[in-house]
Coordinates of C-alpha atoms in Angstrom, one line a residue:
Chain A
X1 CA -7.9 -35.1 64.5
X2 CA -4.0 -36.0 64.8
X3 CA -5.7 -38.3 67.8
X4 CA -8.4 -39.9 66.2
X5 CA -5.9 -40.9 62.9
X6 CA -3.9 -41.9 65.3
X7 CA -6.4 -44.3 67.0
X8 CA -7.6 -45.7 63.4
X9 CA -3.6 -46.2 63.2
X10 CA -3.6 -48.1 66.5
X11 CA -7.0 -50.4 65.2
X12 CA -4.9 -51.4 61.8
X13 CA -1.6 -51.8 63.7
X14 CA -3.2 -54.6 66.1
X15 CA -5.9 -56.1 63.3
X16 CA -2.5 -56.8 61.1
X17 CA -1.6 -59.8 63.3
X18 CA -4.1 -63.1 62.1
X19 CA -4.0 -64.7 65.8
X20 CA -5.1 -62.0 66.5
X21 CA -7.9 -61.0 64.6
X22 CA -9.0 -65.0 65.2
X23 CA -8.6 -63.7 68.8
X24 CA -11.8 -60.6 68.3
X25 CA -13.6 -63.6 66.7
X26 CA -13.7 -65.9 69.0
X27 CA -14.2 -62.9 71.6
X28 CA -17.5 -61.3 69.5
X29 CA -18.6 -65.7 69.3
X30 CA -18.3 -66.2 73.8
X31 CA -18.0 -62.8 75.6
X32 CA -15.7 -62.7 78.0
X33 CA -12.9 -65.4 77.7
X34 CA -9.7 -65.8 79.8
X35 CA -6.6 -66.4 79.0
X36 CA -5.8 -69.4 79.8
X37 CA -9.3 -70.3 77.2
X38 CA -8.4 -68.1 74.1
X39 CA -4.8 -70.0 74.7
X40 CA -6.5 -73.4 73.7
X41 CA -7.9 -73.6 71.0
X42 CA -4.2 -71.3 69.3
X43 CA -0.6 -73.5 68.9
X44 CA 0.1 -70.2 70.9
X45 CA 1.7 -70.4 74.2
X46 CA 0.0 -68.5 76.9
X47 CA 2.4 -65.9 77.1
X48 CA 1.7 -64.8 73.3
X49 CA -1.4 -64.5 73.9
X50 CA -1.2 -62.5 76.7
X51 CA 1.1 -59.9 74.8
X52 CA -1.2 -60.3 71.4
X53 CA -4.7 -59.2 74.3
X54 CA -1.4 -56.2 75.5
X55 CA -1.5 -54.9 72.2
X56 CA -5.7 -55.0 71.3
X57 CA -5.9 -54.3 74.7
X58 CA -3.7 -50.9 74.6
X59 CA -5.7 -49.6 71.0
X60 CA -9.0 -50.4 73.0
X61 CA -10.5 -52.8 71.5
X62 CA -10.7 -55.0 74.5
X63 CA -10.7 -54.7 77.6
X64 CA -10.2 -56.7 81.0
X65 CA -12.0 -57.1 84.3
X66 CA -9.8 -56.1 87.1
X67 CA -11.3 -57.8 89.5
X68 CA -11.0 -61.4 88.6
X69 CA -7.7 -63.2 89.5
X70 CA -8.7 -64.4 85.7
X71 CA -8.8 -60.9 84.0
X72 CA -11.2 -62.0 81.0
X73 CA -11.4 -60.0 78.4
X74 CA -14.5 -58.3 76.8
X75 CA -14.6 -57.1 73.0
X76 CA -15.0 -53.2 73.0
X77 CA -17.1 -51.9 69.4
X78 CA -16.1 -48.7 68.9
X79 CA -12.4 -49.2 67.5
X80 CA -13.5 -50.8 65.7
X81 CA -17.0 -49.8 63.9
X82 CA -14.6 -46.3 63.1
X83 CA -12.2 -48.2 61.4
X84 CA -14.8 -50.1 59.5
X85 CA -16.8 -46.6 59.1
X86 CA -13.9 -44.6 57.3
X87 CA -14.4 -46.5 54.8
X88 CA -18.3 -44.7 55.1
X89 CA -16.5 -41.4 55.5
X90 CA -15.5 -42.0 51.9
X91 CA -19.0 -42.4 50.6
X92 CA -20.5 -39.7 52.4
X93 CA -17.1 -37.1 51.2
X94 CA -18.9 -37.7 47.2
X95 CA -22.2 -36.9 47.7
X96 CA -22.0 -34.0 50.1
X97 CA -19.7 -33.4 46.7
X98 CA -22.3 -34.1 44.8
X99 CA -24.7 -31.5 46.8
X100 CA -22.2 -29.2 46.5
X101 CA -21.7 -29.5 42.1
X102 CA -25.4 -30.3 41.9
X103 CA -25.9 -26.0 43.0
X104 CA -22.8 -25.0 42.2
X105 CA -24.3 -25.6 37.9
X106 CA -27.4 -24.1 39.6
X107 CA -26.2 -21.4 40.2
X108 CA -24.1 -21.0 36.6
X109 CA -27.5 -21.5 35.4
X110 CA -29.1 -19.2 36.8
X111 CA -26.6 -16.4 35.8
X112 CA -26.1 -17.6 32.0
X113 CA -29.7 -17.5 32.3
X114 CA -29.8 -14.2 32.9
X115 CA -33.5 -13.1 35.2
X116 CA -36.4 -14.5 32.7
Chain B
X1 CA 7.2 -54.2 59.4
X2 CA 6.5 -57.9 58.8
X3 CA 3.1 -57.8 58.9
X4 CA 1.0 -56.9 55.2
X5 CA -2.8 -57.2 54.8
X6 CA -3.9 -58.8 51.5
X7 CA -5.4 -55.7 49.1
X8 CA -8.1 -56.7 47.4
X9 CA -10.6 -54.5 45.1
X10 CA -13.5 -53.6 45.9
X11 CA -15.6 -51.2 44.2
X12 CA -18.1 -48.5 45.6
X13 CA -20.4 -47.0 42.5
X14 CA -22.4 -43.2 43.5
X15 CA -25.3 -42.5 40.9
X16 CA -26.6 -38.6 40.8
X17 CA -29.1 -36.7 37.8
X18 CA -28.2 -33.1 37.5
X19 CA -30.6 -30.7 36.0
X20 CA -27.7 -29.0 33.4
X21 CA -26.3 -30.1 30.0
X22 CA -23.9 -32.7 29.6
X23 CA -21.5 -29.8 28.4
X24 CA -22.2 -27.6 30.9
X25 CA -21.2 -30.9 34.0
X26 CA -18.2 -31.7 31.9
X27 CA -16.8 -27.6 31.9
X28 CA -17.8 -27.7 36.5
X29 CA -15.3 -31.0 37.1
X30 CA -12.8 -30.2 34.5
X31 CA -11.5 -26.8 34.7
X32 CA -10.1 -26.1 37.5
X33 CA -12.0 -22.4 37.7
X34 CA -15.1 -24.5 38.5
X35 CA -14.2 -27.4 40.8
X36 CA -11.9 -24.5 42.7
X37 CA -15.5 -24.0 43.3
X38 CA -17.7 -27.5 45.0
X39 CA -14.1 -29.8 45.1
X40 CA -13.4 -31.0 48.7
X41 CA -16.0 -32.2 51.9
X42 CA -17.9 -29.8 53.5
X43 CA -16.0 -27.3 55.6
X44 CA -12.9 -27.5 53.1
X45 CA -12.4 -25.6 50.4
X46 CA -10.0 -26.3 47.5
X47 CA -7.8 -22.9 46.1
X48 CA -7.8 -22.0 42.7
X49 CA -3.6 -21.6 42.6
X50 CA -3.8 -25.6 44.1
X51 CA -5.2 -27.5 41.4
X52 CA -3.4 -27.7 38.6
X53 CA -4.6 -29.9 35.7
X54 CA -3.3 -31.4 32.4
X55 CA -6.3 -32.6 31.0
X56 CA -5.6 -35.7 28.9
X57 CA -3.9 -39.2 29.3
X58 CA -1.3 -39.5 31.9
X59 CA -1.0 -35.6 32.5
X60 CA -0.8 -34.7 36.8
X61 CA -4.2 -34.2 38.2
X62 CA -2.5 -32.2 41.3
X63 CA -5.0 -30.0 44.4
X64 CA -4.2 -29.2 47.7
X65 CA -7.8 -29.5 49.7
X66 CA -7.6 -26.8 53.2
X67 CA -9.5 -28.4 56.2
X68 CA -11.0 -25.7 58.7
X69 CA -8.5 -25.7 60.4
X70 CA -6.1 -24.3 57.9
X71 CA -4.8 -27.5 57.4
X72 CA -3.7 -29.0 53.9
X73 CA -4.7 -31.9 52.2
X74 CA -2.7 -32.6 48.8
X75 CA -3.4 -34.9 46.6
X76 CA -1.1 -36.3 43.2
X77 CA -2.5 -38.2 40.7
X78 CA -2.7 -38.5 37.3
X79 CA -5.5 -38.2 34.3
X80 CA -6.5 -41.8 32.8
X81 CA -8.8 -41.7 29.9
X82 CA -10.3 -38.0 28.9
X83 CA -12.7 -38.8 26.5
X84 CA -15.1 -35.5 26.7
X85 CA -17.8 -35.0 27.3
X86 CA -18.4 -38.0 28.2
X87 CA -15.8 -40.3 30.2
X88 CA -12.7 -39.3 32.4
X89 CA -10.5 -40.7 35.0
X90 CA -8.1 -40.4 37.5
X91 CA -6.3 -42.2 40.0
X92 CA -6.2 -41.1 42.9
X93 CA -3.1 -40.9 45.4
X94 CA -2.7 -43.1 49.1
X95 CA -4.5 -43.2 51.8
X96 CA -2.5 -42.4 55.1
X97 CA -4.0 -45.8 56.5
X98 CA -3.0 -49.0 56.2
X99 CA -5.9 -50.7 55.2
X100 CA -6.6 -49.1 52.6
X101 CA -5.7 -46.9 49.1
X102 CA -7.5 -45.0 46.8
X103 CA -7.4 -46.6 43.4
X104 CA -9.0 -45.6 40.6
X105 CA -12.3 -43.0 39.4
X106 CA -14.0 -42.6 36.8
X107 CA -16.7 -40.0 36.0
X108 CA -19.0 -41.0 33.0
X109 CA -21.7 -38.3 32.1
X110 CA -24.9 -40.0 30.4
X111 CA -27.3 -37.8 28.5
X112 CA -30.4 -37.7 29.1
X113 CA -31.9 -34.8 28.4
X114 CA -31.3 -31.5 26.7
X115 CA -30.9 -30.1 30.5
X116 CA -30.3 -33.4 32.4
X117 CA -27.4 -35.5 32.9
X118 CA -26.6 -38.3 34.6
X119 CA -23.6 -38.7 36.4
X120 CA -21.9 -42.6 37.4
X121 CA -18.6 -41.7 39.3
X122 CA -17.1 -45.9 39.9
X123 CA -14.0 -46.2 42.9
X124 CA -12.4 -49.0 42.0
X125 CA -10.5 -49.0 45.8
X126 CA -8.3 -51.0 47.0
X127 CA -8.0 -52.2 50.9
X128 CA -7.4 -55.0 53.1
X129 CA -9.9 -57.4 53.1
X130 CA -9.7 -58.3 57.0
X131 CA -12.0 -55.3 56.6
X132 CA -14.3 -57.7 54.6
X133 CA -13.8 -60.0 57.0
X134 CA -14.6 -58.3 60.5
X135 CA -18.0 -57.5 58.5
X136 CA -18.6 -60.7 58.6
X137 CA -18.2 -61.4 61.4
X138 CA -21.5 -58.5 61.6
X139 CA -20.6 -56.3 64.3
X140 CA -23.9 -54.2 64.0
X141 CA -25.2 -51.6 61.6
X142 CA -23.0 -49.8 60.5
X143 CA -21.1 -53.5 58.4
X144 CA -24.2 -54.0 57.7
X145 CA -23.6 -50.7 56.0
X146 CA -20.9 -51.8 54.1
X147 CA -21.3 -54.7 53.2
X148 CA -23.5 -53.1 50.9
X149 CA -21.8 -50.1 50.3
X150 CA -19.1 -52.8 49.3
X151 CA -21.2 -54.8 47.2
X152 CA -21.8 -51.6 45.4

């Protein structure tokens, strides 16, 4: 439970920055991209991009290929889906609540109606 | 924290019909003795002594859900609209996540027959635009569902 929340917090924190979101969008389109490729469209240095990639990697949003010298980055979908799924859980909580409300109403009326 | 999310309102609507008279549905929504019987997600409980309702506009709407591991999830809000047996609204507390804040939940009871009632729950949530932006980039079916959800 705590670990999940931490993961979500890290995901949200990583997503808080517009450059990092743009990097993710780029990875979603192009698959594997190197730090040099990533630095080009943004008016930031390679060092700055590297820093952003580190945050994204720590949050588990991307992975980086170890073998290659340029260590291209790649998108990891699961934590993002969890973040978005959190919102969906909200609906599920309501649906479950209404299921229980329905059975509670049935119980109440059965009791009130006796053994008719 | 210098990075702030732009928060925007999104609406979630959930409808359900019940085989029960409207007065009874109103009672189970507003009487703590009844609420304790059904509130709270699956495997959670909402102990009677942890429900405090002051059923009038501006009155307290407090309850604590207890998780399967004993952890407590208190919520501290207020009733806004109290129009028995038709309409009830209450403000929910913010969530622990920086991208989502809950807003206000309105419960409407529509009488369909002597013992048939439709409940319409409208939850206006304040959440970060970023969540919506991500839905647009398109990361599979879960996001499609999200979009449908947010479109209400």
